[in-house]
Tab-separated table of C-alpha atoms in Angstrom:
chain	number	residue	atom	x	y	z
N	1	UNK	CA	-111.620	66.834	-26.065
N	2	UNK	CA	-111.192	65.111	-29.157
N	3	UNK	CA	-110.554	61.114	-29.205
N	4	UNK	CA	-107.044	59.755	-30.776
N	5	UNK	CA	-108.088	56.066	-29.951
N	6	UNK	CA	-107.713	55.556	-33.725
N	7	UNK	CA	-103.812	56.338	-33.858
N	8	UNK	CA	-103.565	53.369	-36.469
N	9	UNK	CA	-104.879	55.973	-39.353
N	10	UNK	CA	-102.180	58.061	-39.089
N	11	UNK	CA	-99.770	55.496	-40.663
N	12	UNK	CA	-101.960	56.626	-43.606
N	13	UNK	CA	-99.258	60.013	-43.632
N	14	UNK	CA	-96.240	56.970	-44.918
N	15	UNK	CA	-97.878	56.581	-48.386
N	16	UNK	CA	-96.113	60.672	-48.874
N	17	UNK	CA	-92.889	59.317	-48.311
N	18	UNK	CA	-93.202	56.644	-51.275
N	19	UNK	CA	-91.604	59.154	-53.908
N	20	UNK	CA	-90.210	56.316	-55.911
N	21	UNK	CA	-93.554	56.550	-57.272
N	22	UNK	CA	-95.097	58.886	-59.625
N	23	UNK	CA	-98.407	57.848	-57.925
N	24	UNK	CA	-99.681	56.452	-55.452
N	25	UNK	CA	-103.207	55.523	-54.021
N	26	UNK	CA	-104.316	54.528	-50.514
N	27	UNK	CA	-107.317	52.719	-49.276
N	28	UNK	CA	-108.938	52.079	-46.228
N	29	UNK	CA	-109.077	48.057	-44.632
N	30	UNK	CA	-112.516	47.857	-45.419
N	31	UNK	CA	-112.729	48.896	-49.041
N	32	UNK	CA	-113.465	45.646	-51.089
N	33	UNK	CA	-112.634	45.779	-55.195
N	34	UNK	CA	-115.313	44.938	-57.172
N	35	UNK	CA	-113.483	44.781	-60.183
N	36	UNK	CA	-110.709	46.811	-62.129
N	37	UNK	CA	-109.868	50.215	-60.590
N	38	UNK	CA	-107.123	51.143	-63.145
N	39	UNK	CA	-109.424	54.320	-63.579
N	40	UNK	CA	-107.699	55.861	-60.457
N	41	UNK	CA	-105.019	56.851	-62.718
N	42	UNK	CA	-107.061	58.961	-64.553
N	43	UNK	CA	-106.266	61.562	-61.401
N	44	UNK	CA	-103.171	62.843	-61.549
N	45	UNK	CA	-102.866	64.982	-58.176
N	46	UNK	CA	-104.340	64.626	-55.126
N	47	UNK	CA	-108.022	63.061	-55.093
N	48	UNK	CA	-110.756	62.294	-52.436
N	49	UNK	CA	-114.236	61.988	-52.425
N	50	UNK	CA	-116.699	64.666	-51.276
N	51	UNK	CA	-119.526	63.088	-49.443
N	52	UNK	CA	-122.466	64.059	-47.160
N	53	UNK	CA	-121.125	63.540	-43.925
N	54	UNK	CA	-119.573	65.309	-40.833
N	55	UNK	CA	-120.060	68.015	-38.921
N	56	UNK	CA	-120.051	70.595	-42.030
N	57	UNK	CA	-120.614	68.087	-45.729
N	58	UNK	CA	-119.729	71.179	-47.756
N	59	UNK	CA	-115.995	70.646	-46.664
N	60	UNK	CA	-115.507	67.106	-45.536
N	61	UNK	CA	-113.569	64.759	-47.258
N	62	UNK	CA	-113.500	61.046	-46.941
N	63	UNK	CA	-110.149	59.775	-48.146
N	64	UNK	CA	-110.839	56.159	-47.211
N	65	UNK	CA	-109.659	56.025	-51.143
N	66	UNK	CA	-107.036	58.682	-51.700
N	67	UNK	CA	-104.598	59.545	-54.665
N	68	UNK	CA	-101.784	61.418	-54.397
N	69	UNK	CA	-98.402	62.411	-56.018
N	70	UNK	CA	-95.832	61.481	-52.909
N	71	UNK	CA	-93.688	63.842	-51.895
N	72	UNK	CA	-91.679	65.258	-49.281
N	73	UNK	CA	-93.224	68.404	-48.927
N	74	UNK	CA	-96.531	66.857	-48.459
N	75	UNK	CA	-95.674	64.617	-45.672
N	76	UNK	CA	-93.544	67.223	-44.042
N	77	UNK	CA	-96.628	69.460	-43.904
N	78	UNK	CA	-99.268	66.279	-42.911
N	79	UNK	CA	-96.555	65.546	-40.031
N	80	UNK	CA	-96.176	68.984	-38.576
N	81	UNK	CA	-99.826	69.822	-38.397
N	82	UNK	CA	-100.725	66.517	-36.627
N	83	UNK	CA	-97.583	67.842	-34.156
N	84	UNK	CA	-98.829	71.339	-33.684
N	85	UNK	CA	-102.110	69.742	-33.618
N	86	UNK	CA	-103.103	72.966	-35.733
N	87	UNK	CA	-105.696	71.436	-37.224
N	88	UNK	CA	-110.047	71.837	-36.634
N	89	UNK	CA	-112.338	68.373	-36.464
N	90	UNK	CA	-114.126	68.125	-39.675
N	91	UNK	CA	-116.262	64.974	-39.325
N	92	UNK	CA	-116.990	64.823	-35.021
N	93	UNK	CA	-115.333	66.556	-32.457
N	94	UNK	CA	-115.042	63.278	-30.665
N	95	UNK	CA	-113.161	61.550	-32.837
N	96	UNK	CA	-109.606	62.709	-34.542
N	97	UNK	CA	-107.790	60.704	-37.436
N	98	UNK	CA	-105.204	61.040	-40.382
N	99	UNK	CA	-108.765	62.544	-42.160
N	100	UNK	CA	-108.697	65.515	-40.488
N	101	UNK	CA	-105.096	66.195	-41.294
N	102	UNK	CA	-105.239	65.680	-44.699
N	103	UNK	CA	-108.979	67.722	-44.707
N	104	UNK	CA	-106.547	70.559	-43.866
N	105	UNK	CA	-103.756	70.372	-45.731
N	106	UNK	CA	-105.136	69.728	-49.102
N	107	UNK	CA	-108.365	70.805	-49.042
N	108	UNK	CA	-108.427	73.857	-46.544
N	109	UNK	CA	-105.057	75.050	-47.219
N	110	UNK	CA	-104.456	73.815	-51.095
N	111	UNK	CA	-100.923	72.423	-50.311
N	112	UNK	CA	-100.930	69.198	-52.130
N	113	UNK	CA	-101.312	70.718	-55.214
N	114	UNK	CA	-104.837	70.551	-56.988
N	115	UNK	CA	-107.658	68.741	-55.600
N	116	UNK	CA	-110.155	66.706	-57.254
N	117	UNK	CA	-113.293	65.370	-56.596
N	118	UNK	CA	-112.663	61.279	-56.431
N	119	UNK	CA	-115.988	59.468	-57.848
N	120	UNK	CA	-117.841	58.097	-55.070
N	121	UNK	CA	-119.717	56.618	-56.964
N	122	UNK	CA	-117.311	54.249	-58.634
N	123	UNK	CA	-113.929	54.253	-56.047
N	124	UNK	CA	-115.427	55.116	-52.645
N	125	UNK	CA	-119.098	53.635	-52.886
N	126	UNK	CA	-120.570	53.466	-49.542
N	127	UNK	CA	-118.583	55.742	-47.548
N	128	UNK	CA	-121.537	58.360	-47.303
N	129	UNK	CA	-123.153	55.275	-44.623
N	130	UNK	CA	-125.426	55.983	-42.668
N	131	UNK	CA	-126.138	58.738	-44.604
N	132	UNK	CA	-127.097	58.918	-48.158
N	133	UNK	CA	-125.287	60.481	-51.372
N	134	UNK	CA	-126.918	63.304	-53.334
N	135	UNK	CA	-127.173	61.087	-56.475
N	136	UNK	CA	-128.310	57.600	-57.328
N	137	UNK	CA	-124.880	54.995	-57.464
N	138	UNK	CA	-126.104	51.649	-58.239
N	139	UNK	CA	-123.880	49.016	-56.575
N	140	UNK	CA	-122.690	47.086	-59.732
N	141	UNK	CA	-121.226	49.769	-61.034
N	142	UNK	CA	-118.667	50.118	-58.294
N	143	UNK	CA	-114.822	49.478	-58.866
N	144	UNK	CA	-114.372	49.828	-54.587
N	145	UNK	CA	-116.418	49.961	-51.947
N	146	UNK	CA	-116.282	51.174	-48.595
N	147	UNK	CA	-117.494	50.518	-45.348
N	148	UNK	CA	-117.739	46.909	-46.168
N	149	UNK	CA	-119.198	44.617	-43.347
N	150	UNK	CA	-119.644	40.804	-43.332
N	151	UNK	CA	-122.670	40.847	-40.938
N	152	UNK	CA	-124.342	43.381	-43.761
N	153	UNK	CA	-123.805	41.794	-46.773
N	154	UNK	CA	-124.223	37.924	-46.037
N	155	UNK	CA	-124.532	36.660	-49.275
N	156	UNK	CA	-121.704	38.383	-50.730
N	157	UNK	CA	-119.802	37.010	-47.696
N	158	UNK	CA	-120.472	33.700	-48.201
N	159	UNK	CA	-119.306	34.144	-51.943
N	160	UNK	CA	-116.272	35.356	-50.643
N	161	UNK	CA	-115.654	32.821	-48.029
N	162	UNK	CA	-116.295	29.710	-50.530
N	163	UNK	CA	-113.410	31.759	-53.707
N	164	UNK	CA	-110.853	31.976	-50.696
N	165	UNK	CA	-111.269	28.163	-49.362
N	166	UNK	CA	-111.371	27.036	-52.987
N	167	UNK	CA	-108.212	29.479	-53.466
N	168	UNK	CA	-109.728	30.899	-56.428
N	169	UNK	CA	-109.356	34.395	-55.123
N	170	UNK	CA	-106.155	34.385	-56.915
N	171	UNK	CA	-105.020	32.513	-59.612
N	172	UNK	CA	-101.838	32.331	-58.472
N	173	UNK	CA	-102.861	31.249	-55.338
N	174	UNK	CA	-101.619	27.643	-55.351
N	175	UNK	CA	-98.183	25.981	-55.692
N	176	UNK	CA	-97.308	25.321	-59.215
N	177	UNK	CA	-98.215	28.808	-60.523
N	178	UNK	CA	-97.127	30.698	-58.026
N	179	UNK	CA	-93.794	29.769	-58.117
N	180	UNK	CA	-93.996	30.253	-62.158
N	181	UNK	CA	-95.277	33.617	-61.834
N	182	UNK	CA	-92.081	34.694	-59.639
N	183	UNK	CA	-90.000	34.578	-62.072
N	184	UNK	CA	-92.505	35.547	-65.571
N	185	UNK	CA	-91.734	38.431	-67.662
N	186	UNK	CA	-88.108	40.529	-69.067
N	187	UNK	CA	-84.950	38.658	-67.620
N	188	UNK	CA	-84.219	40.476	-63.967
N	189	UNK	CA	-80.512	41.113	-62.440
N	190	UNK	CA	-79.654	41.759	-58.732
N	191	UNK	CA	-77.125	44.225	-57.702
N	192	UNK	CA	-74.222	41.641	-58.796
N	193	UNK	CA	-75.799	41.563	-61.809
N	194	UNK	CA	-76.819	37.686	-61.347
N	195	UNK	CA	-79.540	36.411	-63.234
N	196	UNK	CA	-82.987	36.586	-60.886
N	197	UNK	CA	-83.917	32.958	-62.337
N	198	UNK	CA	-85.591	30.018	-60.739
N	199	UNK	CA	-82.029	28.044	-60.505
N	200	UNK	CA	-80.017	31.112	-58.867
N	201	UNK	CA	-82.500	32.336	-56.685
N	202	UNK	CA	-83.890	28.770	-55.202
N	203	UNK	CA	-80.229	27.040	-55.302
N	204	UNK	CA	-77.855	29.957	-54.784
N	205	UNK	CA	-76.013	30.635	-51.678
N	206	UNK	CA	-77.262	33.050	-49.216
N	207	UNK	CA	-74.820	35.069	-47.020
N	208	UNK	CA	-73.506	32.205	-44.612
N	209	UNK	CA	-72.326	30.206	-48.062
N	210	UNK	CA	-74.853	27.221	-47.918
N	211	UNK	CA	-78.387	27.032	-49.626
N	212	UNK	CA	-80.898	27.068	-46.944
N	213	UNK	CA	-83.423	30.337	-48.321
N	214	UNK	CA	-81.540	30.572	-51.528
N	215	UNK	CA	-80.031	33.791	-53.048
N	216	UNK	CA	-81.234	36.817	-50.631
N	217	UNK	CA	-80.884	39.281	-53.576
N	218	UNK	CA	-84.035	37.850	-55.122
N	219	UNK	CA	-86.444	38.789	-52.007
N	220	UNK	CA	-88.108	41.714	-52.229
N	221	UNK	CA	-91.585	42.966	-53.231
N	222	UNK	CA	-93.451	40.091	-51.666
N	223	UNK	CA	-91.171	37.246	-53.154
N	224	UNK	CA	-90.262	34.674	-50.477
N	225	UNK	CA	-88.329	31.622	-50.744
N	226	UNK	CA	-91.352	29.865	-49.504
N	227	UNK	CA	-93.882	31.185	-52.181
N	228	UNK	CA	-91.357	31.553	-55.198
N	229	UNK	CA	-89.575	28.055	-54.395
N	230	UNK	CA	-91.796	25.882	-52.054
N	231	UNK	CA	-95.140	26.863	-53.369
N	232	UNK	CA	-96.714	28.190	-50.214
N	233	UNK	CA	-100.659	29.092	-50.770
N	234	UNK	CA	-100.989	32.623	-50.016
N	235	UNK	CA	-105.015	31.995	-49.944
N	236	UNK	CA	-104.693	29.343	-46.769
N	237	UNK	CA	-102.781	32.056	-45.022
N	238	UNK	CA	-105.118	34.786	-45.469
N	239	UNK	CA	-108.248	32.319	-44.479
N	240	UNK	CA	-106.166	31.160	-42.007
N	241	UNK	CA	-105.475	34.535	-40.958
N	242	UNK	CA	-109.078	35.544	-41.073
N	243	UNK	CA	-109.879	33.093	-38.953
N	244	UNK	CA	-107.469	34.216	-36.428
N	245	UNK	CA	-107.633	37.504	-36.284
N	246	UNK	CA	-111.539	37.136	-36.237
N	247	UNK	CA	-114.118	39.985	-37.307
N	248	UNK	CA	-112.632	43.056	-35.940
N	249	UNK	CA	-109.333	42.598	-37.827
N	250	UNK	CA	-108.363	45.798	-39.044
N	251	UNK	CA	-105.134	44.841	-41.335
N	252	UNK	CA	-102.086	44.888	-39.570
N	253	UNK	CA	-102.625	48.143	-37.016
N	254	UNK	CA	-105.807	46.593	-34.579
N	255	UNK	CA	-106.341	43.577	-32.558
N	256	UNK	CA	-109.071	41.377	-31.590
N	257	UNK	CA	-111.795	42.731	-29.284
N	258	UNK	CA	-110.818	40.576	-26.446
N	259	UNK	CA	-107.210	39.570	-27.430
N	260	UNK	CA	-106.448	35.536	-26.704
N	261	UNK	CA	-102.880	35.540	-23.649
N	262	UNK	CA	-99.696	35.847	-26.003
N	263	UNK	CA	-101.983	36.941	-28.758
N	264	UNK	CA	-99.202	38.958	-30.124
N	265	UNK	CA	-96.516	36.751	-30.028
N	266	UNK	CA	-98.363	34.235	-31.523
N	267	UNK	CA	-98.557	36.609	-34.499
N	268	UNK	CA	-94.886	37.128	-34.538
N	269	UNK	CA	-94.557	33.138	-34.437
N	270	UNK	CA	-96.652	32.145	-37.504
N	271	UNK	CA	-95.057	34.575	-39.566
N	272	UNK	CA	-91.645	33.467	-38.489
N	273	UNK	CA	-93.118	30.217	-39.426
N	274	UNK	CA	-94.400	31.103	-42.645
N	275	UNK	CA	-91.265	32.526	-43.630
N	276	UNK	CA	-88.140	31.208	-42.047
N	277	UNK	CA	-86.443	30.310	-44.937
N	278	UNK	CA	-86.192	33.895	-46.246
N	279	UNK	CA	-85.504	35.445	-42.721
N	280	UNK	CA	-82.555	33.041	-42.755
N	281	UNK	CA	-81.370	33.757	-45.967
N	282	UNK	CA	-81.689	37.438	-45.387
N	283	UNK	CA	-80.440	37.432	-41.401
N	284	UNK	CA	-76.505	38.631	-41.223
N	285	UNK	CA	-76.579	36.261	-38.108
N	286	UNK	CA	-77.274	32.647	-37.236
């Protein structure tokens, strides 16, 4: 009788499959950084935090922050469980997510090699609400939080609001240095072993032979044409965004309460928008 009306979590399983990685560590939409959280490296294997809540606190595990080594095996197993649906409800039984799956095959079952007890205290704070943890965890000393909710926290909201509309959130947020910071650091190649420089990748021909979205081979990993070469302010977008997608956004797996008519392909538009120069340079056809 259990509820699947979360199926977005379950995209949660893909961060398995990223086994270019040594590491990797997911998060939930709601987790804010409060500062640095470099410490997550400090666990090596799989980690989640053990908090008072659920149907049985002894053995649930929230793994709104989660480390793990990817791997094949793992996702294999997280994938054929969720199938089988061989696999018990560890936090309601009217409610079923990714949680549950991993509750089983990491903690229950000890197939993602050893497991460690993530620091609530410092990577997960909050994600024992409504309930309370077993130990005192002052806020400021908090790397992540969880379970963070603009109507709760107004003030810390508002500071938020006023960095992103003063793009300050990042500081490569606005034109100049944002297209500098594309193309910092060691001298980079692409496949044809061309130089990954500002000239080459702004200027150079894409695959119809002219210069509209530059060279394609320097796109990847979040550099666009319009950010590395234009100087498009990835803060407006996200406020922007915000704005749009209003407060039950839910990164890129929910939609509004009461969706606007076309609300989806409105989406599809502004991105195309945002980054038509790229598509084109990218698109084997016209």
């Amino acid at each position: 009788n259990s509820s699947f009306s979360r199926l977005y979590t379950f995209s949660k399983f893909e961060v398995a499959r990223l086994t270019q990685y040594e590491q990797a560590v997911a998060f939930d939409a709601d987790i804010i950084f409060m500062r640095n959280a470099s410490g997550l490296q400090q666990y090596p294997n799989f980690a989640a935090s053990q908090v008072p809540k659920g149907k049985n606190p002894k053995i649930y595990m929230n793994n709104g922050m989660m480390v793990l080594r990817p791997s094949y095996k793992i996702y294999n197993g997280l994938v054929n469980i969720w199938r089988s649906g061989d696999f018990s409800l560890y936090y309601s039984d009217e409610e079923a997510t990714e949680q549950d799956v991993f509750t089983e095959l990491c903690w229950i079952r000890k197939e993602c090699g050893p497991v460690a007890d993530l620091d609530a205290c410092i990577f997960n704070h909050g994600s024992w609400i409504p309930g309370k943890f077993y130990r005192d965890c002052p806020a400021r000393h908090a790397a992540a939080r969880h379970n963070f909710k603009a109507s709760r926290e107004p003030f810390l909201t508002t500071s938020l609001v006023s960095a992103m509309q003063m793009g300050t959130c990042r500081q490569r947020a606005s034109g100049a240095p944002a297209m500098a910071a594309c193309f910092e650091g060691p001298e980079r190649l692409s496949e044809t072993g061309e130089v990954q420089n500002y000239d080459n990748c702004c200027y150079g021909r894409n695959v119809f032979y002219d210069y509209m979205g530059g060279n394609p081979g320097c796109w990847y990993q979040g550099a666009t044409y319009e950010r590395c070469c234009i100087g498009s302010r990835d803060a407006e977008d996200l406020r922007e965004d915000l704005v749009s997608y209003g407060q039950s956004w839910y990164g890129l797996s929910s939609i509004p309460d009461k969706p606007s008519p076309h609300w989806q392909t409105q989406i599809c538009q502004r991105e195309f928008v945002r980054h038509r120069f790229t598509l084109w340079a990218l698109s084997p056809t016209s």
